[in-house]
GROMACS .gro file of C-alpha atoms in nm:
model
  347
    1UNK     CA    1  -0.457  -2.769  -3.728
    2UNK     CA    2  -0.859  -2.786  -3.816
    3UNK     CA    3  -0.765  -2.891  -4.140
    4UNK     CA    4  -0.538  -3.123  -4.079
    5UNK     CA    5  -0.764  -3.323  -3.846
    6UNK     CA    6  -1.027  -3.330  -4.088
    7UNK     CA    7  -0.813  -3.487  -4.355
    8UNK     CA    8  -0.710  -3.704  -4.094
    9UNK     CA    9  -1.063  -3.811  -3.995
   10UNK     CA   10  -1.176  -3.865  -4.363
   11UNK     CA   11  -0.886  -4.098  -4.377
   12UNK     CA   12  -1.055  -4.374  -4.165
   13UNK     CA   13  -0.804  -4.589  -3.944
   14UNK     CA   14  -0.540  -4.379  -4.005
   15UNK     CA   15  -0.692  -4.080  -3.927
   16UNK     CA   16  -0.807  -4.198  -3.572
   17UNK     CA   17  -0.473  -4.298  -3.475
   18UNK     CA   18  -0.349  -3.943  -3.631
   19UNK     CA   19  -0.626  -3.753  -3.446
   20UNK     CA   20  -0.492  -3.897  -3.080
   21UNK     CA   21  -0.144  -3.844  -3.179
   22UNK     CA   22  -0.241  -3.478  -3.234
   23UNK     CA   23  -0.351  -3.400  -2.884
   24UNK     CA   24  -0.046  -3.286  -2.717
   25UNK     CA   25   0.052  -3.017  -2.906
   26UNK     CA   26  -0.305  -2.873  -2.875
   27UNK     CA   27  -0.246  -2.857  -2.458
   28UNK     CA   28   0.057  -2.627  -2.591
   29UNK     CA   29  -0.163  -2.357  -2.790
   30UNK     CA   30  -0.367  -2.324  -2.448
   31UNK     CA   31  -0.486  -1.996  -2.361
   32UNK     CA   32  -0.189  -1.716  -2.300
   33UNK     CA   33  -0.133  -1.651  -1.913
   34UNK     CA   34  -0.346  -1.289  -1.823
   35UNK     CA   35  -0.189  -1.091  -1.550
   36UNK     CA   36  -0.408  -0.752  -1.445
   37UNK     CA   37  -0.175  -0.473  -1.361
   38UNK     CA   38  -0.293  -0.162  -1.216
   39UNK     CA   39  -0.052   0.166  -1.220
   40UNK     CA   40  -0.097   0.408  -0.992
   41UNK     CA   41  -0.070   0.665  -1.259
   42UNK     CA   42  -0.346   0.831  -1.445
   43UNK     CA   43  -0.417   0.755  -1.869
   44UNK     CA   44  -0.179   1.075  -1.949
   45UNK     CA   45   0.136   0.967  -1.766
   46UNK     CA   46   0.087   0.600  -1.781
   47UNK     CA   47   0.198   0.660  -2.165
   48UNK     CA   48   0.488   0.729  -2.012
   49UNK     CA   49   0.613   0.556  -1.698
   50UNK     CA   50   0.478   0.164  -1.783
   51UNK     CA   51   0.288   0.098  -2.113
   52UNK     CA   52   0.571   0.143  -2.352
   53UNK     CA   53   0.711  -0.133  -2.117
   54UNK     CA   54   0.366  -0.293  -2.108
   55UNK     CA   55   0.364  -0.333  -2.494
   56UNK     CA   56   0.713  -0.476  -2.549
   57UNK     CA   57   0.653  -0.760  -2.306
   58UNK     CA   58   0.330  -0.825  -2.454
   59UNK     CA   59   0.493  -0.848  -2.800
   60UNK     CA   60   0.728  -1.076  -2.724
   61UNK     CA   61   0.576  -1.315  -2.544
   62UNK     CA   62   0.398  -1.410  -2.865
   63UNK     CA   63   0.062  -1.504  -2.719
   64UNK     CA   64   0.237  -1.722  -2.412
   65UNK     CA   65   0.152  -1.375  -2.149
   66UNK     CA   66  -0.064  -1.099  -2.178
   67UNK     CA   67  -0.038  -0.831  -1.959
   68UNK     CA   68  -0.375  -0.605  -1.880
   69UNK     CA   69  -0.272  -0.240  -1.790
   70UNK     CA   70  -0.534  -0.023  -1.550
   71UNK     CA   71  -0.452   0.320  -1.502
   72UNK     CA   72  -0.525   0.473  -1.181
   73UNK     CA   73  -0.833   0.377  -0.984
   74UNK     CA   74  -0.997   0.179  -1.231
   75UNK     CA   75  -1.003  -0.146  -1.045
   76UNK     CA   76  -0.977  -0.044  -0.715
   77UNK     CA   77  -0.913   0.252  -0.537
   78UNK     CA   78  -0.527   0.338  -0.522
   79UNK     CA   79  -0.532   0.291  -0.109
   80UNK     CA   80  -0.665  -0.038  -0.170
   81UNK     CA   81  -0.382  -0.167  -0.410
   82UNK     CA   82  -0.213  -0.356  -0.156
   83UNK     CA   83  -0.483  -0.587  -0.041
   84UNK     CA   84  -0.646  -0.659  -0.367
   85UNK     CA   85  -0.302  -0.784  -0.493
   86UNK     CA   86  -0.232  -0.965  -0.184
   87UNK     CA   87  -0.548  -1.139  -0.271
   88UNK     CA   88  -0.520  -1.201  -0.636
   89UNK     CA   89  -0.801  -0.955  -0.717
   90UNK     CA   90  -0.503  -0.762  -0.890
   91UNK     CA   91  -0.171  -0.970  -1.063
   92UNK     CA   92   0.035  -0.672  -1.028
   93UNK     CA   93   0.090  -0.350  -0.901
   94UNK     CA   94   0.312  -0.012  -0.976
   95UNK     CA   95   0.292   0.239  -0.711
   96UNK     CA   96   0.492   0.334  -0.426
   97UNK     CA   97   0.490   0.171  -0.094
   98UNK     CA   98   0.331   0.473   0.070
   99UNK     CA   99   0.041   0.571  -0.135
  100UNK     CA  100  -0.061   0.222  -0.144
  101UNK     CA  101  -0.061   0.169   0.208
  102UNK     CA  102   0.146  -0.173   0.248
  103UNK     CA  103   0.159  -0.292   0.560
  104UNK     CA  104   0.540  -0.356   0.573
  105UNK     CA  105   0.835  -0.205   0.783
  106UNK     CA  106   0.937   0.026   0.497
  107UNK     CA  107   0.616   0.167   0.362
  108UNK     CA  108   0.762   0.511   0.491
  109UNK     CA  109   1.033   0.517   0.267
  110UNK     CA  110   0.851   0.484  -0.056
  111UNK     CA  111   0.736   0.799  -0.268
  112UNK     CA  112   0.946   1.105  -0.142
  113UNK     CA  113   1.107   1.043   0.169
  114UNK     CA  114   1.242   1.381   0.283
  115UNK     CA  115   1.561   1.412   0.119
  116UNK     CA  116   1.660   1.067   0.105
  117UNK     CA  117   1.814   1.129  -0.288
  118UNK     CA  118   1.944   1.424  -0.449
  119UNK     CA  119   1.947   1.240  -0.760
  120UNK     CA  120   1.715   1.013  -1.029
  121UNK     CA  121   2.044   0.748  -1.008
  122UNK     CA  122   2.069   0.767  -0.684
  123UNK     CA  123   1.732   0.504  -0.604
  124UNK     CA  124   1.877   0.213  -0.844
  125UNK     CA  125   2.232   0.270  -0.661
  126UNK     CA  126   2.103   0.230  -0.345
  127UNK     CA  127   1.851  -0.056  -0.391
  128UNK     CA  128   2.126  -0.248  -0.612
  129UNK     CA  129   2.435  -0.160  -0.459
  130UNK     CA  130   2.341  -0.067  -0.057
  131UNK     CA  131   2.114  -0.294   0.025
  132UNK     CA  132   1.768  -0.186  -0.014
  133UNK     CA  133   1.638  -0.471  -0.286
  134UNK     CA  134   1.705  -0.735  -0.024
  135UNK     CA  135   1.516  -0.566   0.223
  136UNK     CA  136   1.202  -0.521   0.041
  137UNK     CA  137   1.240  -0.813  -0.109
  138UNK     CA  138   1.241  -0.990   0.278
  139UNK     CA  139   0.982  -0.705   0.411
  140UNK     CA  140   0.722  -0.849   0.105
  141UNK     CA  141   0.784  -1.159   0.113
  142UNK     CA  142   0.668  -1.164   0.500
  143UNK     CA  143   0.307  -1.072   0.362
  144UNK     CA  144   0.319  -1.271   0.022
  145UNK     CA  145   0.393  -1.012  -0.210
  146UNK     CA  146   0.676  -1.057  -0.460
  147UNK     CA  147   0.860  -0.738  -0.434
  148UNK     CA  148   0.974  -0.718  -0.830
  149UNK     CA  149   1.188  -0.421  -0.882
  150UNK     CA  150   1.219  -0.026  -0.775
  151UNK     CA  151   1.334   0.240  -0.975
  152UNK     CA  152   1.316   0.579  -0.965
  153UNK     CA  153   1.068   0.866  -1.112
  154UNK     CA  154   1.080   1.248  -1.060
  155UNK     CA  155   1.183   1.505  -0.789
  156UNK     CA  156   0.891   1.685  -0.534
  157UNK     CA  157   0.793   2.032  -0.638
  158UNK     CA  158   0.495   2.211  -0.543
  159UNK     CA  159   0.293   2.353  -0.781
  160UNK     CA  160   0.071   2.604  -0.679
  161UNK     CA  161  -0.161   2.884  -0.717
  162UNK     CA  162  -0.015   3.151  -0.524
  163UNK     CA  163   0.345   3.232  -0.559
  164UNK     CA  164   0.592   3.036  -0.285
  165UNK     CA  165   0.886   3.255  -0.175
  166UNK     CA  166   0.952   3.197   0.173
  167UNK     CA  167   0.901   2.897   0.438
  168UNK     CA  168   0.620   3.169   0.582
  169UNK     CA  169   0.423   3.114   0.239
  170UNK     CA  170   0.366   2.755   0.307
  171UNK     CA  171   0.166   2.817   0.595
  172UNK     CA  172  -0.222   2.717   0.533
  173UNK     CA  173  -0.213   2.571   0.216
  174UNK     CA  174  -0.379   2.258   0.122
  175UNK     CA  175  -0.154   2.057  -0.052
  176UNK     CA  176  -0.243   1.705  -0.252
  177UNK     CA  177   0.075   1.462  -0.128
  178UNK     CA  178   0.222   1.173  -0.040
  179UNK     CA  179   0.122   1.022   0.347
  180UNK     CA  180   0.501   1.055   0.439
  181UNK     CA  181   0.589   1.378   0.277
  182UNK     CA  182   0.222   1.529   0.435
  183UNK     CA  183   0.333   1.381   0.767
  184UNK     CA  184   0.708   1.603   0.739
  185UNK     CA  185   0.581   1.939   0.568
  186UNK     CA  186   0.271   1.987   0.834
  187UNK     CA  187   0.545   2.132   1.045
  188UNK     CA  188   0.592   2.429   0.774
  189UNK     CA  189   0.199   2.492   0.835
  190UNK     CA  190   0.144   2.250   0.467
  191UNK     CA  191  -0.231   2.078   0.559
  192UNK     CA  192  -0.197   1.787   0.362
  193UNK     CA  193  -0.498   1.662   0.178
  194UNK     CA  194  -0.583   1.282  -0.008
  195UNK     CA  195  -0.763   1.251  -0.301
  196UNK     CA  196  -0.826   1.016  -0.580
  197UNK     CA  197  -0.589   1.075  -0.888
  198UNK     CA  198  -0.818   1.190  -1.096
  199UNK     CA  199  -0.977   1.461  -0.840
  200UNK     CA  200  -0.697   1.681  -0.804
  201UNK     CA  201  -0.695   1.894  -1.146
  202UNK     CA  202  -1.057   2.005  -1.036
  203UNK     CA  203  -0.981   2.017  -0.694
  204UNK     CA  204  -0.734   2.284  -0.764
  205UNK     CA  205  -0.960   2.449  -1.017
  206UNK     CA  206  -1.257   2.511  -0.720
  207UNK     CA  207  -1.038   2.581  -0.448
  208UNK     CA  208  -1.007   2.297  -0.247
  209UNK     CA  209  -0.679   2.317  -0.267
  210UNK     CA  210  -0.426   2.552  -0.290
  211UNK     CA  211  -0.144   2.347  -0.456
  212UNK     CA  212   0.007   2.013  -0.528
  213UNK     CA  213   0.338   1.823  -0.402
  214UNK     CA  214   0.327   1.524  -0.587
  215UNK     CA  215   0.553   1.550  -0.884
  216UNK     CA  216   0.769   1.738  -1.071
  217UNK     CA  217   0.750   1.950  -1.348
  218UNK     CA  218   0.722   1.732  -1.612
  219UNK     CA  219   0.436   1.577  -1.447
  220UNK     CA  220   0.239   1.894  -1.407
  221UNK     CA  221   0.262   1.940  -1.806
  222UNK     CA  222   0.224   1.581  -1.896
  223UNK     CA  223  -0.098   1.554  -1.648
  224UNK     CA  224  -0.254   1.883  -1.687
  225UNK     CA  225  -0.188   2.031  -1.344
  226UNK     CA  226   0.049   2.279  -1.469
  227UNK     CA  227  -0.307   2.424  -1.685
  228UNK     CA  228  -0.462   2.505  -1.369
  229UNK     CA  229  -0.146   2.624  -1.129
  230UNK     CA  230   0.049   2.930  -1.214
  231UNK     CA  231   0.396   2.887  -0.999
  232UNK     CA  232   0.625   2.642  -0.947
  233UNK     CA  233   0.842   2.596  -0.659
  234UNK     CA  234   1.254   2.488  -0.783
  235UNK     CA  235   1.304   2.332  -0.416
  236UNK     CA  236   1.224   1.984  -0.325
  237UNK     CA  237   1.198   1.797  -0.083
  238UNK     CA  238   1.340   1.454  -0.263
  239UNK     CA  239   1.563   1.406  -0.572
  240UNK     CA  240   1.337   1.090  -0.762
  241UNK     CA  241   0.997   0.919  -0.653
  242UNK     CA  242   1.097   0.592  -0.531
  243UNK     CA  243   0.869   0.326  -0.676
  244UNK     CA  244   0.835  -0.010  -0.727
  245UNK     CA  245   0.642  -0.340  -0.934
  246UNK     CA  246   0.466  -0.581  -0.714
  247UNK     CA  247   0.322  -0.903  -0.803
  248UNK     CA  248   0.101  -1.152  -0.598
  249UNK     CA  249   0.362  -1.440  -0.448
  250UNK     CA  250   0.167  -1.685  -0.597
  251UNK     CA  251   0.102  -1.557  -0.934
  252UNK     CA  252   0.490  -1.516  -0.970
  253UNK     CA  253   0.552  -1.883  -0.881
  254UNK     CA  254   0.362  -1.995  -1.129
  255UNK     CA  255   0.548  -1.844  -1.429
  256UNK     CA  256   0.825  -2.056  -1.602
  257UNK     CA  257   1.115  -1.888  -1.593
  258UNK     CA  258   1.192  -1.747  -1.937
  259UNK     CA  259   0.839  -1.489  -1.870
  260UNK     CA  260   0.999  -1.397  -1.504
  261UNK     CA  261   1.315  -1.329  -1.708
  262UNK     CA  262   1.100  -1.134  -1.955
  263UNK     CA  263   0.904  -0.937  -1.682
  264UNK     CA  264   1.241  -0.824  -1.516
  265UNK     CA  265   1.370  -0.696  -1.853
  266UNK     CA  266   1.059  -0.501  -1.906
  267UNK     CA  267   1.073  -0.363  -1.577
  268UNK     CA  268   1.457  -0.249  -1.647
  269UNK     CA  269   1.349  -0.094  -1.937
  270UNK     CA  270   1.061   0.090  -1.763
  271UNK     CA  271   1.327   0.243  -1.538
  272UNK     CA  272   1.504   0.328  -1.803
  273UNK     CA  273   1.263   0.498  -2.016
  274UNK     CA  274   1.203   0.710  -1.678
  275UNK     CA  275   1.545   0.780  -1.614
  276UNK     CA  276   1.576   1.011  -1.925
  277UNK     CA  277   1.203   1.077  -1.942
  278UNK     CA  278   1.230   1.241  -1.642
  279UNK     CA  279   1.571   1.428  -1.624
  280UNK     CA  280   1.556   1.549  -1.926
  281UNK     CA  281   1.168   1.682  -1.904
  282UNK     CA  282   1.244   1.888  -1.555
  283UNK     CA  283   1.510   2.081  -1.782
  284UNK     CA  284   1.361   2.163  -2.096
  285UNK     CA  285   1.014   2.289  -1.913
  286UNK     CA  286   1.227   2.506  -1.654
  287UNK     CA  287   1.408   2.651  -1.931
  288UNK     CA  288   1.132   2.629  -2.234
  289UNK     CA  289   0.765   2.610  -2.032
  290UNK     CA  290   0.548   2.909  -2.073
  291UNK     CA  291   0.262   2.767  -1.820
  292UNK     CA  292   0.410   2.834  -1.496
  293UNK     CA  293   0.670   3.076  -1.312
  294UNK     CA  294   0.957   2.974  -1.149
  295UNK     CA  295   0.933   3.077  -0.798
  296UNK     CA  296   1.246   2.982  -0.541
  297UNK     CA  297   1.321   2.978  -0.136
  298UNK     CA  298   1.630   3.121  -0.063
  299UNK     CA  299   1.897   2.816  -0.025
  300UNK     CA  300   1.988   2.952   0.348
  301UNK     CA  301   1.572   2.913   0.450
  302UNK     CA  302   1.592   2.617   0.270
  303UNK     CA  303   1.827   2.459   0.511
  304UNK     CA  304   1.594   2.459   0.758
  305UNK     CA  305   1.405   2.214   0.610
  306UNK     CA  306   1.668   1.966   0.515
  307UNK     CA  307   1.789   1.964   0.879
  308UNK     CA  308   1.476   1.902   1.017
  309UNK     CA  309   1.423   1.625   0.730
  310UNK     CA  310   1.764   1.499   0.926
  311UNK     CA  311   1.580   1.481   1.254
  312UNK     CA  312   1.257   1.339   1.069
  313UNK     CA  313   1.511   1.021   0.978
  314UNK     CA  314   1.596   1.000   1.336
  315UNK     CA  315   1.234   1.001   1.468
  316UNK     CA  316   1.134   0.735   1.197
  317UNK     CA  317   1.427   0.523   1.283
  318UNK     CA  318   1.337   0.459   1.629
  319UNK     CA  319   0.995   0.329   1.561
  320UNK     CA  320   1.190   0.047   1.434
  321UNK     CA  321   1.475  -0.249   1.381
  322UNK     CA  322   1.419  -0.209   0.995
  323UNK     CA  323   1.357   0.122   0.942
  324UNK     CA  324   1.683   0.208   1.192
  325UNK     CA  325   1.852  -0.041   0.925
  326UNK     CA  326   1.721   0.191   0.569
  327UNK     CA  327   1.758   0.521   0.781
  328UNK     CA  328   2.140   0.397   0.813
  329UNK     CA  329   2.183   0.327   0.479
  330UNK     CA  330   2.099   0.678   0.331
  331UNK     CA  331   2.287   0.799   0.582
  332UNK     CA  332   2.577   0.618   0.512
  333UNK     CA  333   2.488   0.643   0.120
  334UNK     CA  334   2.425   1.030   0.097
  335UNK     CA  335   2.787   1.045   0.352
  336UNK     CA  336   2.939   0.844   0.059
  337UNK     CA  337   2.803   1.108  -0.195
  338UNK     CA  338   2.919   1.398  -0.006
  339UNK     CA  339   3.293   1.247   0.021
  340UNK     CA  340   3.312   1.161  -0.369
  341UNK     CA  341   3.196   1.491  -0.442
  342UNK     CA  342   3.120   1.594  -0.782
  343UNK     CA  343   2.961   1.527  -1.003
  344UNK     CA  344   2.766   1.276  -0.706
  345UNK     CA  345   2.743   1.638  -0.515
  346UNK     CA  346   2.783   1.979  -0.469
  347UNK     CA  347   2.877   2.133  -0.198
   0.00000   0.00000   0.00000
């Protein structure tokens, strides 16, 4: 383009007409849209649950979008999330409703709520299929957040440093988790505990705390967790991690519509990449891991805790129109499950 003004200029009349005839496709090489996005997920396992995502979108927007990736923390504090993207400090946001502390009807449900999926399939079935997107979408929208897209991510495990064997093992330890899954397990004696991301390897290493319930195993490898706990606990309390991509309302207004078309296939293929990621990593490193022992709760103990997670959806429902509405729908969903029996479950 330089060049060709130049010749244009040394041209004399013809150039100046040239030159203003030249301007409009200069407003179209303008500088690429920059979105900040900030993952709740630490360097490590951000490899794996957005950038691969992250890079593809970037590449094929050829310079119209570029997408800025932050790993955990490194803009602002994870708890803070919400309000920095409500404000346009942050573009957009992965994370679950919970640990980022959204001030919407259905915060409770995101992360692990107690038993709410057996499954990694079952989040994107019940979001797509029963209802939930529409929710979220309306819950967000009430506080100018664009609610993008959930998927899901791993099962809870604890990982710990003591061996777990029975519900009377639980008692007393300090356990790095979720608010909502902290709120349901202090009734098995677990003393939940918050830290930054980035704490809890260390944390674990000096004894503040006693084990982690934030993942599963495929985390604890990929993160280095599973280097500093020896056992690993096969129950959970939740079949996937439901999370989500946020953007700020206004932000995702402003995009023409082939880049919000391009977002929502990067997001699908994000969920995607987890999907296998995921099911196939809990396998292998039960069957092939070397760094921690399997340790297990007899399935009849077990039940104890599902059925109170059963009364926990009961107790959550009344607090609300909304959440009564979501508690109904994994009720009816996981009913549905239990009636198609397998493979969708075992009795």
């Amino acid at each position: 383009m330089t060049t060709r003004r130049d010749f244009l200029k040394n041209a004399g009349v013809a150039g100046a007409v040239g030159a203003s005839s030249l301007a409009a496709p200069a407003v179209l090489a303008q500088a690429p849209i920059k979105w900040r996005l900030q993952t709740y997920a630490g360097p490590a396992l951000a490899e794996h649950v957005v950038k691969p995502a992250i890079d593809s979108f970037n590449k094929i927007a050829e310079g119209q979008m570029e997408i800025e990736l932050y790993t955990s923390d490194s803009l602002v504090p994870t708890g803070e999330l919400f309000r920095a993207m409500q404000s346009g400090t942050i573009d957009m946001v992965q994370s679950d409703d919970d640990s980022m502390a959204s001030p919407t009807e259905v915060t409770v449900f995101g992360g692990y709520f107690p038993f709410a999926s057996r499954y990694s399939l079952d989040v994107p079935v019940l979001f797509n299929k029963y209802g939930l997107a529409e929710i979220w979408a309306s819950e967000y929208e009430k506080v100018g957040v664009k609610h993008l897209s959930a998927g899901s991510w791993d099962p809870c495990h604890f990982a710990t440093k003591e061996p777990i064997n029975s519900l009377e093992d639980l008692k007393g330890k300090r356990v790095f988790t979720f608010p909502t899954a902290g709120r349901f397990l202090a009734q098995f004696g677990v003393v939940p505990v918050t830290l930054p991301w980035e704490d809890i390897e260390v944390a674990v290493q000096t004894g503040e705390l006693d084990g982690i319930a934030w993942s599963g195993i495929t985390e604890d490898y990929t993160v280095g967790w599973a280097d500093v706990t020896n056992y690993f606990l096969t129950n959970n309390i939740s079949g996937a991690w439901i999370g989500s991509f946020y953007a700020n309302m206004d932000r995702y207004n402003e995009l023409p519509d082939n880049l919000k078309e391009l977002l929502k296939l990067a997001m699908d293929s994000s969920h995607y990449y987890r999907q296998w990621w995921y099911w196939g990593g809990e396998a292998s490193l039960r069957v092939d891991g070397t760094k921690m022992k399997l340790t297990s709760i007899p399935d009849k103990e077990w039940d104890q805790v599902e059925e109170a997670a059963h009364k926990f959806w009961d107790e959550i429902a009344a607090e609300s129109e909304i959440k009564a509405k979501v508690v109904e729908i994994f009720k009816k969903y996981n009913a549905d499950m239990a009636k198609a029996g397998r493979p969708y479950r075992y009795t």
